[in-house]
mmCIF file of C-alpha atoms and ligand atoms in Angstrom:
data_model
loop_
_atom_site.group_PDB
_atom_site.id
_atom_site.type_symbol
_atom_site.label_atom_id
_atom_site.label_comp_id
_atom_site.label_asym_id
_atom_site.label_seq_id
_atom_site.Cartn_x
_atom_site.Cartn_y
_atom_site.Cartn_z
ATOM 1 C CA MET A 1 24.060 -37.258 -15.798
ATOM 2 C CA ALA A 2 20.957 -36.396 -18.184
ATOM 3 C CA SER A 3 21.318 -38.473 -21.203
ATOM 4 C CA SER A 4 19.933 -37.862 -25.065
ATOM 5 C CA PRO A 5 18.063 -40.645 -26.921
ATOM 6 C CA SER A 6 21.155 -40.982 -28.789
ATOM 7 C CA ARG A 7 23.642 -41.981 -26.432
ATOM 8 C CA ALA A 8 22.005 -45.482 -26.306
ATOM 9 C CA GLY A 9 22.732 -45.988 -29.840
ATOM 10 C CA ARG A 10 24.711 -43.959 -32.221
ATOM 11 C CA GLY A 11 27.252 -41.361 -30.568
ATOM 12 C CA ARG A 12 26.207 -36.887 -31.391
ATOM 13 C CA LEU A 13 27.738 -35.001 -33.362
ATOM 14 C CA PHE A 14 29.275 -31.495 -32.356
ATOM 15 C CA VAL A 15 30.533 -29.372 -34.319
ATOM 16 C CA ILE A 16 32.940 -26.167 -32.416
ATOM 17 C CA SER A 17 33.386 -23.107 -34.568
ATOM 18 C CA GLY A 18 34.361 -19.636 -34.152
ATOM 19 C CA PRO A 19 36.849 -16.926 -35.508
ATOM 20 C CA SER A 20 40.391 -17.627 -35.595
ATOM 21 C CA GLY A 21 42.078 -16.980 -32.221
ATOM 22 C CA ALA A 22 39.064 -17.269 -29.848
ATOM 23 C CA GLY A 23 40.199 -20.465 -28.394
ATOM 24 C CA LYS A 24 38.292 -23.195 -29.648
ATOM 25 C CA GLY A 25 41.508 -25.509 -30.273
ATOM 26 C CA THR A 26 42.222 -24.819 -26.305
ATOM 27 C CA VAL A 27 39.093 -25.285 -25.276
ATOM 28 C CA VAL A 28 38.536 -28.638 -27.116
ATOM 29 C CA GLN A 29 41.660 -29.696 -25.589
ATOM 30 C CA LYS A 30 40.817 -29.007 -21.768
ATOM 31 C CA LEU A 31 37.290 -30.533 -22.223
ATOM 32 C CA LEU A 32 39.029 -34.050 -24.106
ATOM 33 C CA GLN A 33 41.137 -33.953 -20.653
ATOM 34 C CA ARG A 34 37.859 -33.957 -18.635
ATOM 35 C CA ARG A 35 36.296 -36.210 -21.097
ATOM 36 C CA PRO A 36 38.940 -38.548 -22.836
ATOM 37 C CA GLU A 37 36.222 -40.850 -24.021
ATOM 38 C CA ILE A 38 35.216 -38.078 -26.849
ATOM 39 C CA VAL A 39 36.562 -38.304 -30.426
ATOM 40 C CA LEU A 40 38.255 -35.334 -31.858
ATOM 41 C CA SER A 41 38.239 -35.681 -35.774
ATOM 42 C CA VAL A 42 41.370 -35.073 -37.096
ATOM 43 C CA SER A 43 40.937 -32.950 -40.524
ATOM 44 C CA VAL A 44 42.951 -32.844 -43.371
ATOM 45 C CA THR A 45 44.693 -29.691 -44.590
ATOM 46 C CA THR A 46 46.795 -28.540 -47.440
ATOM 47 C CA ARG A 47 47.769 -25.367 -44.885
ATOM 48 C CA PRO A 48 51.701 -25.761 -43.616
ATOM 49 C CA ALA A 49 52.121 -27.009 -40.165
ATOM 50 C CA ARG A 50 52.671 -24.739 -37.269
ATOM 51 C CA GLN A 51 55.578 -25.072 -35.247
ATOM 52 C CA ALA A 52 53.668 -27.091 -32.446
ATOM 53 C CA GLU A 53 51.577 -29.098 -34.400
ATOM 54 C CA ARG A 54 52.027 -32.588 -35.212
ATOM 55 C CA ASN A 55 50.987 -34.394 -38.237
ATOM 56 C CA GLY A 56 48.407 -36.992 -37.855
ATOM 57 C CA VAL A 57 47.446 -35.363 -34.038
ATOM 58 C CA HIS A 58 46.310 -31.645 -35.023
ATOM 59 C CA TYR A 59 45.574 -31.970 -38.533
ATOM 60 C CA THR A 60 46.806 -34.190 -41.463
ATOM 61 C CA PHE A 61 49.267 -32.349 -43.822
ATOM 62 C CA ILE A 62 48.458 -33.545 -47.614
ATOM 63 C CA SER A 63 48.980 -31.517 -50.935
ATOM 64 C CA GLU A 64 46.273 -30.082 -52.925
ATOM 65 C CA PRO A 65 46.424 -33.225 -55.200
ATOM 66 C CA GLU A 66 45.812 -35.771 -52.393
ATOM 67 C CA PHE A 67 43.166 -33.209 -50.838
ATOM 68 C CA LYS A 68 41.504 -33.241 -54.327
ATOM 69 C CA GLY A 69 41.669 -36.951 -54.698
ATOM 70 C CA MET A 70 40.061 -37.366 -51.530
ATOM 71 C CA ARG A 71 37.305 -35.100 -51.930
ATOM 72 C CA ASP A 72 35.914 -36.514 -55.116
ATOM 73 C CA ARG A 73 36.397 -40.023 -54.018
ATOM 74 C CA GLY A 74 33.841 -38.935 -51.195
ATOM 75 C CA ASP A 75 36.001 -39.420 -48.398
ATOM 76 C CA LEU A 76 35.094 -36.248 -46.786
ATOM 77 C CA LEU A 77 32.409 -35.372 -45.199
ATOM 78 C CA GLU A 78 32.293 -31.965 -45.663
ATOM 79 C CA SER A 79 35.426 -29.689 -46.777
ATOM 80 C CA ALA A 80 35.992 -26.156 -47.373
ATOM 81 C CA GLU A 81 38.489 -23.403 -48.839
ATOM 82 C CA VAL A 82 39.226 -21.309 -45.860
ATOM 83 C CA TYR A 83 41.779 -18.209 -45.280
ATOM 84 C CA GLY A 84 43.231 -19.645 -48.869
ATOM 85 C CA ASN A 85 43.832 -22.981 -48.114
ATOM 86 C CA TYR A 86 41.953 -26.415 -48.147
ATOM 87 C CA TYR A 87 40.498 -28.305 -44.846
ATOM 88 C CA GLY A 88 38.247 -31.372 -44.961
ATOM 89 C CA THR A 89 36.921 -33.960 -42.556
ATOM 90 C CA PRO A 90 37.235 -37.464 -43.083
ATOM 91 C CA ARG A 91 34.575 -39.610 -43.299
ATOM 92 C CA PRO A 92 35.339 -42.825 -42.131
ATOM 93 C CA PRO A 93 36.255 -42.187 -38.803
ATOM 94 C CA VAL A 94 33.650 -39.771 -37.998
ATOM 95 C CA GLU A 95 30.632 -42.556 -39.054
ATOM 96 C CA ALA A 96 32.729 -45.201 -37.108
ATOM 97 C CA ALA A 97 32.948 -43.430 -34.112
ATOM 98 C CA LEU A 98 28.978 -42.580 -34.435
ATOM 99 C CA ALA A 99 27.986 -46.095 -35.224
ATOM 100 C CA ALA A 100 29.906 -47.554 -31.992
ATOM 101 C CA GLY A 101 28.153 -44.960 -29.454
ATOM 102 C CA LYS A 102 30.747 -42.595 -29.204
ATOM 103 C CA ASP A 103 30.164 -38.542 -29.357
ATOM 104 C CA VAL A 104 32.657 -36.695 -32.040
ATOM 105 C CA ILE A 105 33.718 -33.438 -32.072
ATOM 106 C CA CYS A 106 35.163 -31.500 -35.164
ATOM 107 C CA GLU A 107 36.469 -28.149 -34.943
ATOM 108 C CA LEU A 108 35.027 -26.668 -38.562
ATOM 109 C CA ASP A 109 34.585 -22.913 -40.053
ATOM 110 C CA ILE A 110 31.084 -21.817 -40.841
ATOM 111 C CA GLN A 111 31.123 -23.606 -44.252
ATOM 112 C CA GLY A 112 31.962 -26.544 -42.947
ATOM 113 C CA ALA A 113 28.996 -26.339 -39.852
ATOM 114 C CA GLU A 114 26.758 -25.416 -42.930
ATOM 115 C CA SER A 115 27.435 -28.578 -44.672
ATOM 116 C CA ILE A 116 27.327 -31.119 -41.666
ATOM 117 C CA LYS A 117 23.958 -29.520 -40.780
ATOM 118 C CA ARG A 118 22.394 -30.434 -44.080
ATOM 119 C CA ALA A 119 24.202 -33.751 -44.032
ATOM 120 C CA LYS A 120 22.876 -34.312 -40.418
ATOM 121 C CA PRO A 121 20.581 -32.133 -39.232
ATOM 122 C CA GLU A 122 20.567 -33.471 -35.312
ATOM 123 C CA ALA A 123 24.284 -32.599 -35.154
ATOM 124 C CA ILE A 124 24.740 -29.803 -32.135
ATOM 125 C CA LEU A 125 26.396 -26.731 -33.228
ATOM 126 C CA VAL A 126 28.485 -24.610 -30.864
ATOM 127 C CA PHE A 127 30.028 -21.304 -31.357
ATOM 128 C CA ILE A 128 32.784 -20.344 -29.401
ATOM 129 C CA GLU A 129 33.791 -16.249 -29.396
ATOM 130 C CA PRO A 130 36.108 -14.058 -27.899
ATOM 131 C CA PRO A 131 35.062 -11.642 -25.173
ATOM 132 C CA SER A 132 35.594 -8.672 -27.570
ATOM 133 C CA MET A 133 37.660 -7.938 -31.060
ATOM 134 C CA GLU A 134 40.246 -6.062 -28.699
ATOM 135 C CA ASP A 135 40.737 -9.769 -26.878
ATOM 136 C CA LEU A 136 41.001 -11.876 -30.661
ATOM 137 C CA HIS A 137 43.345 -9.503 -31.775
ATOM 138 C CA SER A 138 45.678 -9.956 -29.004
ATOM 139 C CA ARG A 139 45.010 -13.455 -28.433
ATOM 140 C CA LEU A 140 46.399 -13.875 -32.434
ATOM 141 C CA ARG A 141 48.825 -11.579 -31.783
ATOM 142 C CA ASN A 142 50.099 -13.604 -28.864
ATOM 143 C CA ARG A 143 49.990 -16.959 -30.444
ATOM 144 C CA GLY A 144 51.929 -15.222 -32.769
ATOM 145 C CA THR A 145 51.457 -18.325 -35.564
ATOM 146 C CA GLU A 146 50.585 -16.329 -38.595
ATOM 147 C CA THR A 147 52.379 -13.610 -40.690
ATOM 148 C CA PRO A 148 50.733 -10.051 -40.178
ATOM 149 C CA GLY A 149 48.935 -10.844 -43.854
ATOM 150 C CA ASP A 150 47.578 -13.694 -42.549
ATOM 151 C CA MET A 151 46.320 -12.212 -39.318
ATOM 152 C CA SER A 152 44.715 -9.743 -40.890
ATOM 153 C CA THR A 153 42.773 -12.385 -43.544
ATOM 154 C CA ARG A 154 41.487 -13.982 -40.012
ATOM 155 C CA ILE A 155 40.500 -10.943 -38.586
ATOM 156 C CA ASP A 156 38.573 -9.771 -41.455
ATOM 157 C CA ALA A 157 36.969 -12.587 -41.862
ATOM 158 C CA ALA A 158 36.453 -12.531 -37.846
ATOM 159 C CA TYR A 159 33.794 -9.758 -38.694
ATOM 160 C CA ALA A 160 31.556 -11.641 -40.879
ATOM 161 C CA GLU A 161 31.750 -14.970 -38.694
ATOM 162 C CA MET A 162 30.161 -13.248 -35.757
ATOM 163 C CA LYS A 163 27.587 -12.143 -38.163
ATOM 164 C CA ARG A 164 26.597 -15.485 -38.434
ATOM 165 C CA LYS A 165 26.539 -17.224 -35.462
ATOM 166 C CA ALA A 166 22.746 -17.496 -35.377
ATOM 167 C CA LEU A 167 23.176 -20.928 -37.171
ATOM 168 C CA TYR A 168 24.519 -22.275 -34.060
ATOM 169 C CA ASP A 169 22.935 -23.921 -31.095
ATOM 170 C CA HIS A 170 24.953 -22.761 -28.518
ATOM 171 C CA ILE A 171 27.379 -19.561 -28.514
ATOM 172 C CA VAL A 172 29.980 -20.306 -25.490
ATOM 173 C CA ILE A 173 32.172 -17.034 -24.809
ATOM 174 C CA ASN A 174 35.717 -17.695 -23.735
ATOM 175 C CA ASP A 175 36.350 -14.975 -21.166
ATOM 176 C CA ARG A 176 37.915 -17.224 -18.530
ATOM 177 C CA LEU A 177 38.963 -20.558 -19.893
ATOM 178 C CA ASP A 178 37.823 -22.453 -17.493
ATOM 179 C CA ASP A 179 34.180 -21.220 -17.346
ATOM 180 C CA ALA A 180 33.973 -22.073 -21.186
ATOM 181 C CA VAL A 181 35.154 -25.319 -20.523
ATOM 182 C CA ALA A 182 32.597 -26.123 -17.623
ATOM 183 C CA GLU A 183 29.763 -24.281 -20.456
ATOM 184 C CA MET A 184 30.876 -26.591 -23.231
ATOM 185 C CA LEU A 185 30.498 -29.896 -20.393
ATOM 186 C CA ARG A 186 26.934 -28.420 -19.232
ATOM 187 C CA ILE A 187 26.237 -28.935 -23.019
ATOM 188 C CA LEU A 188 27.772 -32.163 -23.778
ATOM 189 C CA GLU A 189 25.847 -33.544 -20.744
ATOM 190 C CA ARG A 190 22.426 -32.230 -22.039
HETATM 191 P P1 ADP B 201 41.624 -21.226 -31.981
HETATM 192 O O1 ADP B 201 41.900 -22.476 -32.522
HETATM 193 O O2 ADP B 201 39.886 -20.761 -32.322
HETATM 194 O O3 ADP B 201 42.326 -20.384 -33.289
HETATM 195 P P2 ADP B 201 43.531 -20.933 -29.862
HETATM 196 O O4 ADP B 201 43.126 -22.465 -29.005
HETATM 197 O O5 ADP B 201 44.601 -21.274 -30.602
HETATM 198 O O6 ADP B 201 42.267 -20.508 -31.067
HETATM 199 O O7 ADP B 201 43.580 -19.922 -29.052
HETATM 200 C C1 ADP B 201 44.986 -18.570 -29.562
HETATM 201 C C2 ADP B 201 45.410 -18.146 -28.251
HETATM 202 O O8 ADP B 201 44.453 -17.680 -27.493
HETATM 203 C C3 ADP B 201 46.281 -18.829 -28.146
HETATM 204 O O9 ADP B 201 47.522 -18.642 -27.840
HETATM 205 C C4 ADP B 201 45.321 -19.507 -26.467
HETATM 206 O O10 ADP B 201 46.890 -19.838 -25.578
HETATM 207 C C5 ADP B 201 44.774 -18.199 -26.181
HETATM 208 N N1 ADP B 201 43.844 -18.158 -25.491
HETATM 209 C C6 ADP B 201 42.571 -19.218 -25.523
HETATM 210 N N2 ADP B 201 42.142 -19.171 -24.633
HETATM 211 C C7 ADP B 201 42.305 -18.526 -24.146
HETATM 212 C C8 ADP B 201 41.453 -17.562 -22.765
HETATM 213 N N3 ADP B 201 40.322 -18.114 -22.128
HETATM 214 N N4 ADP B 201 42.175 -16.616 -22.528
HETATM 215 C C9 ADP B 201 43.379 -15.953 -23.086
HETATM 216 N N5 ADP B 201 43.882 -16.373 -23.483
HETATM 217 C C10 ADP B 201 43.445 -17.427 -24.647
HETATM 218 P P1 5GP B 202 43.262 -23.143 -38.595
HETATM 219 O O1 5GP B 202 44.340 -22.841 -39.983
HETATM 220 O O2 5GP B 202 43.429 -21.890 -37.832
HETATM 221 O O3 5GP B 202 43.919 -24.396 -37.704
HETATM 222 O O4 5GP B 202 41.997 -23.287 -39.033
HETATM 223 C C1 5GP B 202 41.651 -22.749 -39.752
HETATM 224 C C2 5GP B 202 39.852 -22.612 -39.992
HETATM 225 O O5 5GP B 202 39.626 -23.596 -40.285
HETATM 226 C C3 5GP B 202 38.993 -22.769 -38.703
HETATM 227 O O6 5GP B 202 37.877 -21.977 -38.380
HETATM 228 C C4 5GP B 202 38.937 -23.988 -38.182
HETATM 229 O O7 5GP B 202 38.007 -24.349 -37.377
HETATM 230 C C5 5GP B 202 38.250 -24.425 -39.699
HETATM 231 N N1 5GP B 202 38.614 -26.005 -40.017
HETATM 232 C C6 5GP B 202 40.024 -26.806 -39.596
HETATM 233 N N2 5GP B 202 39.388 -28.015 -40.080
HETATM 234 C C7 5GP B 202 38.445 -27.653 -40.954
HETATM 235 C C8 5GP B 202 37.695 -28.915 -41.446
HETATM 236 O O8 5GP B 202 37.859 -30.153 -41.309
HETATM 237 N N3 5GP B 202 36.930 -28.057 -42.503
HETATM 238 C C9 5GP B 202 36.280 -27.525 -42.048
HETATM 239 N N4 5GP B 202 35.397 -26.868 -43.172
HETATM 240 N N5 5GP B 202 37.071 -25.937 -41.413
HETATM 241 C C10 5GP B 202 38.118 -26.946 -40.992
#
């Protein structure tokens, strides 16, 4: 396996972004089954939990005052308002994992990816996109976790997000899930 210089010392930070419904969460979960040593950053958010989501696993669900407290104390590596809710990356677990030589994955929106790239230019940015906007619609519809209003906010944002994918080091099209996971493994092994 190829190794990058950072492997010997600090771990590498991978940022995954892409439109809501592109399959980021699904790809990352499959990837972690193959590479369980990778640390997945658990974000904090003020959005309500979806039915299948567990506190501390998918996100840590917190109130807006708690979020603002963390942000103002500098406890977040980056934070952003996305689709009307606040999201942020707790700093200490990411810094500790990187210092211990572990690779870390953060799933962030584009604002988060930009902030991380400014703070840590060595971060590797990966954009996951759906094969088509029709697929994105049907994936979001099938997931069935958003109200029609929230779904159309996410679809509208997707068009803007797709225009900014040039910011990223790698673009992965999530058509067949196994192919997308294989592509992610190749990126990790560079
Ligand atoms: P995101 O994290 O980007 O919002 P999800 O991982 O929640 O997206 O995926 C959105 C929906 O699309 C889910 O219902 C998921 O099961 C489905 N999905 C993910 N990847 C694929 C794929 N390659 N082909 C078909 N459906 C997929
Ligand atoms: P969702 O509500 O679908 O879980 O996530 C909505 C968006 O917020 C996605 O684009 C996701 O990548 C992004 N996101 C999740 N956690 C964070 C975070 O900690 N920071 C930022 N900037 N975006 C996040």
